[in-house]
Structure formats: C-alpha cells, structure tokens
Coordinates of N, CA and C in Angstrom, one line a residue:
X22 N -44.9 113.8 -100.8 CA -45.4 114.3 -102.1 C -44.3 115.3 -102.7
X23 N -44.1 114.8 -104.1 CA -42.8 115.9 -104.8 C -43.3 116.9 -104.5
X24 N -42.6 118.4 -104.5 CA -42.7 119.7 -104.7 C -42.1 120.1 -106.0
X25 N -41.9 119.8 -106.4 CA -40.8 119.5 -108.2 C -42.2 119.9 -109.2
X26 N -43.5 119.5 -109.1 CA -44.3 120.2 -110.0 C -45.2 121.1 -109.7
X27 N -45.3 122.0 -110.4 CA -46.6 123.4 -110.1 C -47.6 123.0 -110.4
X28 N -48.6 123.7 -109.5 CA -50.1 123.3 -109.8 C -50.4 123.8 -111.1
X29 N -51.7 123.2 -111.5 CA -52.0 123.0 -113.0 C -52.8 124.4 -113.1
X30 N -52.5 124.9 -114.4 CA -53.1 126.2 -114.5 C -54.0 126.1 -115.3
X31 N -55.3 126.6 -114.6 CA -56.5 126.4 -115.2 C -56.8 127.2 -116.7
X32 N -56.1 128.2 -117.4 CA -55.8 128.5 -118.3 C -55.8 127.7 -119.7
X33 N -54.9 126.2 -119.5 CA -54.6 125.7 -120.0 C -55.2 124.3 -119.9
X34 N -56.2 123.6 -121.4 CA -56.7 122.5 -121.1 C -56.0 121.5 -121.5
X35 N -54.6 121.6 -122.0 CA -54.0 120.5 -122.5 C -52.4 120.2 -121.9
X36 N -51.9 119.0 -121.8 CA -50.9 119.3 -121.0 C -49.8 118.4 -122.0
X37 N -48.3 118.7 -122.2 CA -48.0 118.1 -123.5 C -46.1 117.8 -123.0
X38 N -46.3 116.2 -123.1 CA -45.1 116.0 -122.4 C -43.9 115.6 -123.6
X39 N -42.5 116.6 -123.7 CA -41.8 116.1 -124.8 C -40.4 115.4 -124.4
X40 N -40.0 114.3 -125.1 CA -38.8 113.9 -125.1 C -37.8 114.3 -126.0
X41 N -36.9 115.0 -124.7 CA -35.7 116.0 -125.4 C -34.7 115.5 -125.3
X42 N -33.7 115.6 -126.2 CA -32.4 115.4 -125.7 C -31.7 115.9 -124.9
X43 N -31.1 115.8 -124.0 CA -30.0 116.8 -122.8 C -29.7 117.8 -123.6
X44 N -28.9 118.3 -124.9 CA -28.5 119.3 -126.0 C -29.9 119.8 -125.9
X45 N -31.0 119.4 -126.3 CA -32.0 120.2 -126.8 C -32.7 120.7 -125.3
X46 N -32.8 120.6 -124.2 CA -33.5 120.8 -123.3 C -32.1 121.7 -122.7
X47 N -31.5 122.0 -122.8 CA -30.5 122.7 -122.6 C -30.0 124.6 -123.2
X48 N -30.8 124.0 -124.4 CA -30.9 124.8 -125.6 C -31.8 125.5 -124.7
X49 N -33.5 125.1 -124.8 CA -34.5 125.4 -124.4 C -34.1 126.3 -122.9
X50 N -33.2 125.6 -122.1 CA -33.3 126.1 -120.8 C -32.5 127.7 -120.5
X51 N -31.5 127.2 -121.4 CA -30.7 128.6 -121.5 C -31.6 129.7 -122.4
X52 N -32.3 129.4 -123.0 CA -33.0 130.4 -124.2 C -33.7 131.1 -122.5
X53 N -34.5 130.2 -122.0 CA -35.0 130.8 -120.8 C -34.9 131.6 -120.2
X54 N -33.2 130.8 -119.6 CA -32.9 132.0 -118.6 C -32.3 133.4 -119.1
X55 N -32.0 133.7 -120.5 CA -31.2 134.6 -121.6 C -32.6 135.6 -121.2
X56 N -33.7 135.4 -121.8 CA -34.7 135.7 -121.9 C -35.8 136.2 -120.6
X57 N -35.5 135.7 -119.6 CA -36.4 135.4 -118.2 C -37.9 135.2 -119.0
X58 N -37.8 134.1 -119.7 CA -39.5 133.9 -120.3 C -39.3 132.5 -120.0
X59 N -40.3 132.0 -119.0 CA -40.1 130.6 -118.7 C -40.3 129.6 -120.2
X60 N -39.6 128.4 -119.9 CA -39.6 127.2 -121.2 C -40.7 127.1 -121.5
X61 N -42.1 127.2 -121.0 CA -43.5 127.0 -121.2 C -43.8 127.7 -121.8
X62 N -43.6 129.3 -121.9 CA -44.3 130.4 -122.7 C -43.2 130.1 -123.4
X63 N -41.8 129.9 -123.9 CA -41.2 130.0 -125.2 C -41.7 129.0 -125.7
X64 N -42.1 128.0 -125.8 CA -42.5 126.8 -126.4 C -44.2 127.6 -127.5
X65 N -45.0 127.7 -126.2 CA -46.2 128.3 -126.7 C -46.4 129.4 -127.3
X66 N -45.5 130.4 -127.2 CA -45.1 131.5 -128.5 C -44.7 130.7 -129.5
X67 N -43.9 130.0 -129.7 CA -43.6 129.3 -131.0 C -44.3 128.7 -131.4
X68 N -45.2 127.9 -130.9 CA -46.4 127.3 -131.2 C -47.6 128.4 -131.7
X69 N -47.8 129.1 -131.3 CA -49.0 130.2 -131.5 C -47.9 131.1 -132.7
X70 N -46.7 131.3 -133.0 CA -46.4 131.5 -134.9 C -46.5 130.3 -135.9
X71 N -46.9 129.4 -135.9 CA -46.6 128.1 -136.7 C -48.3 128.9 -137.3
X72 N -48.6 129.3 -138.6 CA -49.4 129.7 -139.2 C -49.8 128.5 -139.7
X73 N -51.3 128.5 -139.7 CA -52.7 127.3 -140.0 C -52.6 127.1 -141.5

C-alpha cells in the first residue's frame, strides 16, 4: 500500500482532483513552501475569497 497519500480529513466532504501543468504546480509548490501554508489551505483560501 502507497504511503504517498494522507488519510482523508473528516473536515472536508469533498475531494477535488486538478490537472496542472509542471509550471503551474510548481508555482503552487513553491508559493507553499515561501509561505509554510500547505497547497491545500492555499488553494481553499483562494477559494473561500472568490465572492458569491
């Protein structure tokens, strides 16, 4: 069994898979590590400002 994924956090009921380009997931990764805010919470803060 991989070890490559974390258990599912019961927090969250939805799970949302994107296809990135190497440049753009790269972007993302380094925002990460700049930041120490994992790619999950930068994603869903940007998601949670996108006003309704």
């Amino acid at each position: 069994m991989s070890t490559s994924f974390k258990s599912v956090n019961e927090d969250y009921a939805k799970r949302l898979t994107l296809d990135l380009t190497l440049a753009q997931h790269r972007k993302l990764k380094l925002r990460a590590m700049d930041t120490g805010v994992p790619m999950a919470q930068i994603l869903r803060d940007y998601i949670d400002g996108i006003t309704d």
